[in-house]
Short mmCIF file of C-alpha atoms and ligand atoms in Angstrom, two decimals:
data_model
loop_
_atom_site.label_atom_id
_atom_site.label_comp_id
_atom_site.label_asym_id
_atom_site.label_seq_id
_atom_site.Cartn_x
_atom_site.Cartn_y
_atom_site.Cartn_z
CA UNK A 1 -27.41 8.41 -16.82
CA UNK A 2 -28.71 10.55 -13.89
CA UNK A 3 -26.42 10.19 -10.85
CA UNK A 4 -23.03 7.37 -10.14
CA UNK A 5 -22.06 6.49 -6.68
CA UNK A 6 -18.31 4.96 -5.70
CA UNK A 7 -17.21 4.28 -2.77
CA UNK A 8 -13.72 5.18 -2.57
CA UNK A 9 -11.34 2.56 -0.29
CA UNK A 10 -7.86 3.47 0.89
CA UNK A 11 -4.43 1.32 1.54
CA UNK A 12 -1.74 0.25 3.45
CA UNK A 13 1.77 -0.48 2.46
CA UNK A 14 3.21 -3.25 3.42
CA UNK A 15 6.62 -2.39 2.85
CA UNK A 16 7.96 0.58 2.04
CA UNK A 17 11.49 0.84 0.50
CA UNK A 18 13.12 4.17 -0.32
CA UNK A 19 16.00 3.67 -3.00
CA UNK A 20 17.33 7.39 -2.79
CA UNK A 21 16.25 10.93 -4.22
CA UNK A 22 15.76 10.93 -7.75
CA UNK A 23 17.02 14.50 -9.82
CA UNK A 24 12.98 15.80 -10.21
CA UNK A 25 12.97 15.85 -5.95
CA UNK A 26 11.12 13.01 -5.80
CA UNK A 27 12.23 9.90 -4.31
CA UNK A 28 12.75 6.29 -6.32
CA UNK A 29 11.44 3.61 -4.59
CA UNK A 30 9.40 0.36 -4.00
CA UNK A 31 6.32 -0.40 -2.51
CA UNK A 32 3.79 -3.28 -1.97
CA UNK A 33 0.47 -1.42 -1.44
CA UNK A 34 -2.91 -3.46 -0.32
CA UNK A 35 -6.22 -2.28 -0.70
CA UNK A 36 -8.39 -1.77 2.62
CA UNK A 37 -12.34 -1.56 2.17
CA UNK A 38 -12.78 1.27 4.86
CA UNK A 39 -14.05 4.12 2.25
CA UNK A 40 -15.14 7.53 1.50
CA UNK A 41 -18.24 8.16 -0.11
CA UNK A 42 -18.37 10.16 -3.85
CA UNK A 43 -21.77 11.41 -6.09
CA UNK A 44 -21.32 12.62 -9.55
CA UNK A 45 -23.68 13.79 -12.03
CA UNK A 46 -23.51 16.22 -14.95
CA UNK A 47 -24.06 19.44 -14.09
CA UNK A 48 -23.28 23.42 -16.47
CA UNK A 49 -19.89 23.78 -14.71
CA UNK A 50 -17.65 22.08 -12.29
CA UNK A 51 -19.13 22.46 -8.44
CA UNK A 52 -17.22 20.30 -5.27
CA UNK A 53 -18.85 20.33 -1.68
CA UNK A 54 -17.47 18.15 1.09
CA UNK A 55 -18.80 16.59 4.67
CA UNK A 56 -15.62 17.91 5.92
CA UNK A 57 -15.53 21.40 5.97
CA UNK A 58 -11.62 21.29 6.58
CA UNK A 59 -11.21 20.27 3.30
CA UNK A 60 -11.10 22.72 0.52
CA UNK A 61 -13.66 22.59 -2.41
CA UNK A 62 -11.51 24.26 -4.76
CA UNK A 63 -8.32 23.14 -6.98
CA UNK A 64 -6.78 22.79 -3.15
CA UNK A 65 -8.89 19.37 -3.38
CA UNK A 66 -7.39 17.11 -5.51
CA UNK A 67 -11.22 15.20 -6.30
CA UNK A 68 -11.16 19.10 -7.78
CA UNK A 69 -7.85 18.93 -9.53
CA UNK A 70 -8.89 15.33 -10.85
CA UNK A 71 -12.47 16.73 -12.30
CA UNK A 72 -10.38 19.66 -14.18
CA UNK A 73 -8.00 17.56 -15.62
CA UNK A 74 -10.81 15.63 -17.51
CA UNK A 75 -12.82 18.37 -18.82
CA UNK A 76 -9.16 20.03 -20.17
CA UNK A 77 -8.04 16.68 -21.24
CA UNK A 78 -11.78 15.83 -22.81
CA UNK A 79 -12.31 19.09 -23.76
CA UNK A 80 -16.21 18.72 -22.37
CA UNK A 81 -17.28 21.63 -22.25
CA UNK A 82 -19.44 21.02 -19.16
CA UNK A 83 -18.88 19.96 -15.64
CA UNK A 84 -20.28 17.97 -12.80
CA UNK A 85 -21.38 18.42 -9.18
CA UNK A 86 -19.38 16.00 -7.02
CA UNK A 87 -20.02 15.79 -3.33
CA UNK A 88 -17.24 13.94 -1.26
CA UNK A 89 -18.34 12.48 1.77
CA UNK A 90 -15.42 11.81 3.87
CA UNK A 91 -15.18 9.29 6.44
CA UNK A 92 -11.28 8.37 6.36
CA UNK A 93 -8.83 10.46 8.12
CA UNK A 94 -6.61 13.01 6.76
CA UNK A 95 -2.62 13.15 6.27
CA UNK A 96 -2.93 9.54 7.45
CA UNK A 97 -0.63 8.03 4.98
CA UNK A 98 -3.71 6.01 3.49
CA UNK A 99 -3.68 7.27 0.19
CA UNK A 100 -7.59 8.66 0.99
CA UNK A 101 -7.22 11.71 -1.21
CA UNK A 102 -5.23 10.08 -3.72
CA UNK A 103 -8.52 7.36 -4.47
CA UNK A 104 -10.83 10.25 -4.09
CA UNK A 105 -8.91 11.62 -7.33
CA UNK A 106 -8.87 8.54 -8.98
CA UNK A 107 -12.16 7.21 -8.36
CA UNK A 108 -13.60 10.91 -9.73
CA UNK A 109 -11.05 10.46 -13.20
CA UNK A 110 -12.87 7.23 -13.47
CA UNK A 111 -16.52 7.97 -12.29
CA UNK A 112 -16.25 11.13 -14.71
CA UNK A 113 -15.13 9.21 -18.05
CA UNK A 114 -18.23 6.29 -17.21
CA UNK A 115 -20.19 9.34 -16.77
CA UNK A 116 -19.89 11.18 -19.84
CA UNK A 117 -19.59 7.68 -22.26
CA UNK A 118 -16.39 6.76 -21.54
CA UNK A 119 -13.81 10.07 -23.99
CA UNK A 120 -10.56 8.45 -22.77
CA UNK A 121 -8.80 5.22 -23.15
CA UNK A 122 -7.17 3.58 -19.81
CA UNK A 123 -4.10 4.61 -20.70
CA UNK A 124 -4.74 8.34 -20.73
CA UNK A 125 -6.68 7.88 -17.26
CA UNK A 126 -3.31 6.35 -15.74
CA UNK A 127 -1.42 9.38 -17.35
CA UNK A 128 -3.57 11.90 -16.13
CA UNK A 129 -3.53 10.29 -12.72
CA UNK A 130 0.27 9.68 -12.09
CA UNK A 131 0.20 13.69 -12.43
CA UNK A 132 -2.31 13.98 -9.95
CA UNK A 133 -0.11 11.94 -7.32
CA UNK A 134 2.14 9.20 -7.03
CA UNK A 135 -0.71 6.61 -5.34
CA UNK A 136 -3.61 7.87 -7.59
CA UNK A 137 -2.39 4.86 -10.37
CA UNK A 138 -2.82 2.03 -7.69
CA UNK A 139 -6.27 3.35 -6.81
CA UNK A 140 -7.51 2.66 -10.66
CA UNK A 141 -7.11 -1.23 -10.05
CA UNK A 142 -8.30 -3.25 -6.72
CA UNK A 143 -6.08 -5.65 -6.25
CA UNK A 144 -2.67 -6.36 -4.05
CA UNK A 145 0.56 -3.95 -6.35
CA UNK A 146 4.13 -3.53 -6.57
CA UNK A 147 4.75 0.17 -7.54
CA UNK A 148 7.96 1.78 -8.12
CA UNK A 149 8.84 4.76 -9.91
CA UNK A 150 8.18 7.30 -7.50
CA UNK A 151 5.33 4.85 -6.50
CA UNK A 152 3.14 5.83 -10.22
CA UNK A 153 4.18 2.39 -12.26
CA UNK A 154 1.59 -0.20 -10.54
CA UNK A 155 2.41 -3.72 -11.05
CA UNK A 156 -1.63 -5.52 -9.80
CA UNK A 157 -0.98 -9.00 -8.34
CA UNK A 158 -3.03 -11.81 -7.14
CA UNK A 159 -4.67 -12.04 -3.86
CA UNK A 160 -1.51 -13.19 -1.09
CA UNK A 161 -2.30 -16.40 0.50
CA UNK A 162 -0.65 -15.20 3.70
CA UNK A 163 -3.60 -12.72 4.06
CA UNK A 164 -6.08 -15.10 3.52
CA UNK A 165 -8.82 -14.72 6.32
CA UNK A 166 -6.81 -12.23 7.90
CA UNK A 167 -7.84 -8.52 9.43
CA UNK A 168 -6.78 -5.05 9.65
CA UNK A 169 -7.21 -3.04 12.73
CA UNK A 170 -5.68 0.66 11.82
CA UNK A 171 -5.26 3.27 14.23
CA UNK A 172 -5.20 6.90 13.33
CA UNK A 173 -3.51 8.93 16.58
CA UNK A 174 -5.74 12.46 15.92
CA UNK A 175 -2.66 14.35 14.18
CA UNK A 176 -1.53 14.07 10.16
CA UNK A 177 1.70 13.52 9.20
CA UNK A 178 2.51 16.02 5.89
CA UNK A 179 4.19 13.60 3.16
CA UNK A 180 6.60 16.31 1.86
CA UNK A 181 8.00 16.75 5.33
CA UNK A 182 8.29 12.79 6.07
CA UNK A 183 10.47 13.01 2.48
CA UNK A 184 12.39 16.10 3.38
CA UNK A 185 12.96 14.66 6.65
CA UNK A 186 15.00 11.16 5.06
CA UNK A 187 18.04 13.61 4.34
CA UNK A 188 18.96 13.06 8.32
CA UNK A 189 18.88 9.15 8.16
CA UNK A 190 21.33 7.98 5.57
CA UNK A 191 20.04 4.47 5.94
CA UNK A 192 16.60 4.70 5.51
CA UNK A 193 16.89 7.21 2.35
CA UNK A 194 19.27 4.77 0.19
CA UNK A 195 17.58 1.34 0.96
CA UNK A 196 18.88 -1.98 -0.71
CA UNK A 197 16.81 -2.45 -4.10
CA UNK A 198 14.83 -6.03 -4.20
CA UNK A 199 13.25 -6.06 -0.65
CA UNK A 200 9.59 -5.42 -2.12
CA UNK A 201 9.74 -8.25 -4.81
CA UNK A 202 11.33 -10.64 -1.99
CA UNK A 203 8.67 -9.85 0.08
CA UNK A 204 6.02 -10.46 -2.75
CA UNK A 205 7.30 -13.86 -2.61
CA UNK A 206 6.88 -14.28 0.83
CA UNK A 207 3.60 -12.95 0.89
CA UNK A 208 2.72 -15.29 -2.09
CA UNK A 209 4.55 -18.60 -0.53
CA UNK A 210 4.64 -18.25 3.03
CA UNK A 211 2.75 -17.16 6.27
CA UNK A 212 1.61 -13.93 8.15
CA UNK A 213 4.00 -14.36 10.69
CA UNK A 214 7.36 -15.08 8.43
CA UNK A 215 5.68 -12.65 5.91
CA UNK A 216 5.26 -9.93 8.83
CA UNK A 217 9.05 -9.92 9.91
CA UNK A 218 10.00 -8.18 6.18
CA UNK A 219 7.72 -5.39 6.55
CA UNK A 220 9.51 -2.00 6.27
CA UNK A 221 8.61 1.48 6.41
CA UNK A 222 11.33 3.94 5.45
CA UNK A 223 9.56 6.68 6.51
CA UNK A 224 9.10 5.39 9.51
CA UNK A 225 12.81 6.69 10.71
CA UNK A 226 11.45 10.72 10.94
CA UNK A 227 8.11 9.84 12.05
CA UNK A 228 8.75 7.66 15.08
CA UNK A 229 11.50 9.99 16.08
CA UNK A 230 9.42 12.77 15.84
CA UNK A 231 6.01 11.30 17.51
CA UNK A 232 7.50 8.48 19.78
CA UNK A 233 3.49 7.72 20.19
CA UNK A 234 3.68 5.47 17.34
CA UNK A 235 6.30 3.54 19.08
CA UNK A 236 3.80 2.92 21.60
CA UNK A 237 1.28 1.68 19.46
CA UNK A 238 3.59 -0.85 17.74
CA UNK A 239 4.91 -2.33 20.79
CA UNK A 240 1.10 -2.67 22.37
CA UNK A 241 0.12 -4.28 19.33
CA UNK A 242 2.47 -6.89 18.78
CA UNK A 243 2.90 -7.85 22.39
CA UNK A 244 -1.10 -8.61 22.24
CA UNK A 245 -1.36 -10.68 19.01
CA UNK A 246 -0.97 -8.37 16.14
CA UNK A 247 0.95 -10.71 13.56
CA UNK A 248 2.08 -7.67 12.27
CA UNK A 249 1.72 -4.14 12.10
CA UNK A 250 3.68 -1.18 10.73
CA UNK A 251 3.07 2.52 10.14
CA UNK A 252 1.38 3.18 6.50
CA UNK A 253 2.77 5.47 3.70
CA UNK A 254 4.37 8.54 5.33
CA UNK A 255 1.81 8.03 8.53
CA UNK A 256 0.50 8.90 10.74
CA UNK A 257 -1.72 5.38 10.64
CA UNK A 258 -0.91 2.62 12.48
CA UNK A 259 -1.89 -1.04 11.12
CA UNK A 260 -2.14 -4.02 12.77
CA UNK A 261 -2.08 -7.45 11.03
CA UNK A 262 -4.10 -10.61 12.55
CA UNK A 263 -5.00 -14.16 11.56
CA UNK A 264 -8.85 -13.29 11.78
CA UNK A 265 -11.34 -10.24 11.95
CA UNK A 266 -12.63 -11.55 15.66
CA UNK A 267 -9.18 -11.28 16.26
CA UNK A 268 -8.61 -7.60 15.24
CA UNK A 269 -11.69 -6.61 16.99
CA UNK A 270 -10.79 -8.13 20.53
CA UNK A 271 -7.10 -6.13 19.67
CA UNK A 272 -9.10 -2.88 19.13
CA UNK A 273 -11.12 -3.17 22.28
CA UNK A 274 -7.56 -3.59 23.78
CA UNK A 275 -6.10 -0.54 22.25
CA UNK A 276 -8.81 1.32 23.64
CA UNK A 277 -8.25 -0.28 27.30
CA UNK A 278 -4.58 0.98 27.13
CA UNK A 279 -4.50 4.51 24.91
CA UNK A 280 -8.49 5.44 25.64
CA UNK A 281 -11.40 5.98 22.85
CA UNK A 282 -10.09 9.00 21.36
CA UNK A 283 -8.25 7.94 18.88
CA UNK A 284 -9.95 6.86 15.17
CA UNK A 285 -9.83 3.33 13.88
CA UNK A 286 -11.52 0.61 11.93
CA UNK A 287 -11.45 -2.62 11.74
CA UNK A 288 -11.99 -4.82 8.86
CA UNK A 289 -11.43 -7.74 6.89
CA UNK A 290 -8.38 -8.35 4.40
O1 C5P B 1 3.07 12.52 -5.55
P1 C5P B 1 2.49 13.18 -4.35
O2 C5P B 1 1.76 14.45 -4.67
O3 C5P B 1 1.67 12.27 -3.50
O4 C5P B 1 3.75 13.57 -3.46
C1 C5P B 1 3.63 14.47 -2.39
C2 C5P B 1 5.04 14.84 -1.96
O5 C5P B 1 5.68 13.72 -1.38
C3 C5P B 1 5.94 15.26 -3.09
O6 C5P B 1 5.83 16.63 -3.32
C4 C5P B 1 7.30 14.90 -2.55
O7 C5P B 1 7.74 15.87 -1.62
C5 C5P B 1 7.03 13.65 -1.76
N1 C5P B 1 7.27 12.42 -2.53
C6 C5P B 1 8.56 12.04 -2.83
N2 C5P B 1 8.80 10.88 -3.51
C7 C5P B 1 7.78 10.08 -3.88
C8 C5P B 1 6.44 10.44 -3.58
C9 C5P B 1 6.23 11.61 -2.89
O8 C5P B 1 9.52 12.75 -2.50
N3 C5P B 1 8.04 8.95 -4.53
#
């Protein structure tokens, strides 16, 4: 096998339900992550000894990158004694709360064992990813999930029939969010730290049994309490997009993406072309189906 090339595709959560802070500092909760199809690009081949570059030259090539971190842990975990040379080519924003770095790592774990005959079972892949990062896990599957844990134990589910033919538009505002401050920042709101556990599985239900717009009403973001404080922005955004047809929309992970929800992809793309009437073309989005 000379080369593989994966794209790598990114989430959003569609609730996100924080059920207190567990004794290791992370936090316990429950999450209904969907995959989106906007992606970054990753080559591998086999190469002497490990070797990263990147598109984005603010992104480390080092163990600072976790497609880096993910590439070590095989070879240790293998014990190849080799390496490869992986080029990232990265199109999604970062800090954007859409797990982007967390499928780079896990596409890599699994592009790496295809690439050198396949050394370790599934099972070790998920183990070696849940250390990696809480989302890598979901990012091994490609369907709908219900994680918990501190998001690592991935429940896959069918396709929702309340997203069928529906459209993302997400909106990235030009500034991350850093997870471990969105966390640290859930000590100050009581409320949104020690959430009431079962929200995620009702919503499953209503995603499963219901429509976009009753569906749309559950979705939660506990981490939304420190970010919209802190960058009333994404305030903004949520209000424009739901008084101009969003279904739904919600900030993603610990942000700083904004999704919109709509009933079709024509209709995400005449909400984008809104957005940019109202906040201007700086900002980053994508549009595309569900
Ligand atoms: O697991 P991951 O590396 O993505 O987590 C980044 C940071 O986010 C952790 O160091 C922690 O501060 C916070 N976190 C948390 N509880 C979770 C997931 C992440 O506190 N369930």
């Amino acid at each position: 096998m000379q080369h593989l090339e994966k794209s790598s595709p990114c989430k959003v959560n569609l609730i996100l339900n924080i059920l207190g802070k567990r004794p290791d500092g992370f936090h316990e909760l429950e999450t209904i992550m969907h995959p989106v199809n906007v992606c970054d690009e990753l080559r591998f081949e086999r190469a002497p000894s490990l070797e990263l570059t990147c598109s984005d030259s603010a992104l480390p090539t080092d163990a600072g990158n976790l497609v880096f971190r993910a590439a070590q842990s095989f070879f240790v975990d293998t014990r190849i004694q080799e390496g490869a040379r992986i080029h990232l080519q990265k199109n999604l924003p970062l800090a954007a709360g859409l797990g982007g770095g967390s499928a780079n790592a896990a596409v890599t774990l699994a592009a790496l064992n295809e690439l050198f005959d396949n050394p370790l079972p599934p099972v070790r892949i998920n183990e070696l990813a849940g250390r990696l990062g809480s989302d890598v896990p979901f990012f091994l599957q490609s369907a709908p999930a219900l994680a918990t844990g501190r998001g690592e134990q991935v429940e896959s589910l069918p396709p929702f029939k309340a997203m069928q033919g529906a459209a993302f538009l997400l909106i990235h505002p030009g500034f991350g969010i850093s997870t471990p401050w969105a966390y640290q920042s859930l000590a100050r709101y009581p409320a949104a730290l020690n959430g009431t556990p079962g929200r995620a599985r009702h919503l499953v239900t209503l995603l499963q049994t219901t429509n976009l717009k009753t569906a749309g009403a559950e979705f939660y973001n506990a981490l939304e309490a420190p970010a919209l404080h802190k960058y009333p922005l994404l305030i903004l955004f949520q209000e424009f997009l739901r008084e101009n047809g969003a279904s739904a929309c919600l900030m993603s992970g610990s942000g700083s993406t904004t999704f919109a929800i709509t009933d079709s992809l024509s209709g995400a793309e005449s909400l984008r072309e809104k957005v940019k009437g109202k906040f201007g073309t700086s900002h980053w989005t994508a549009v595309v189906a569900a």
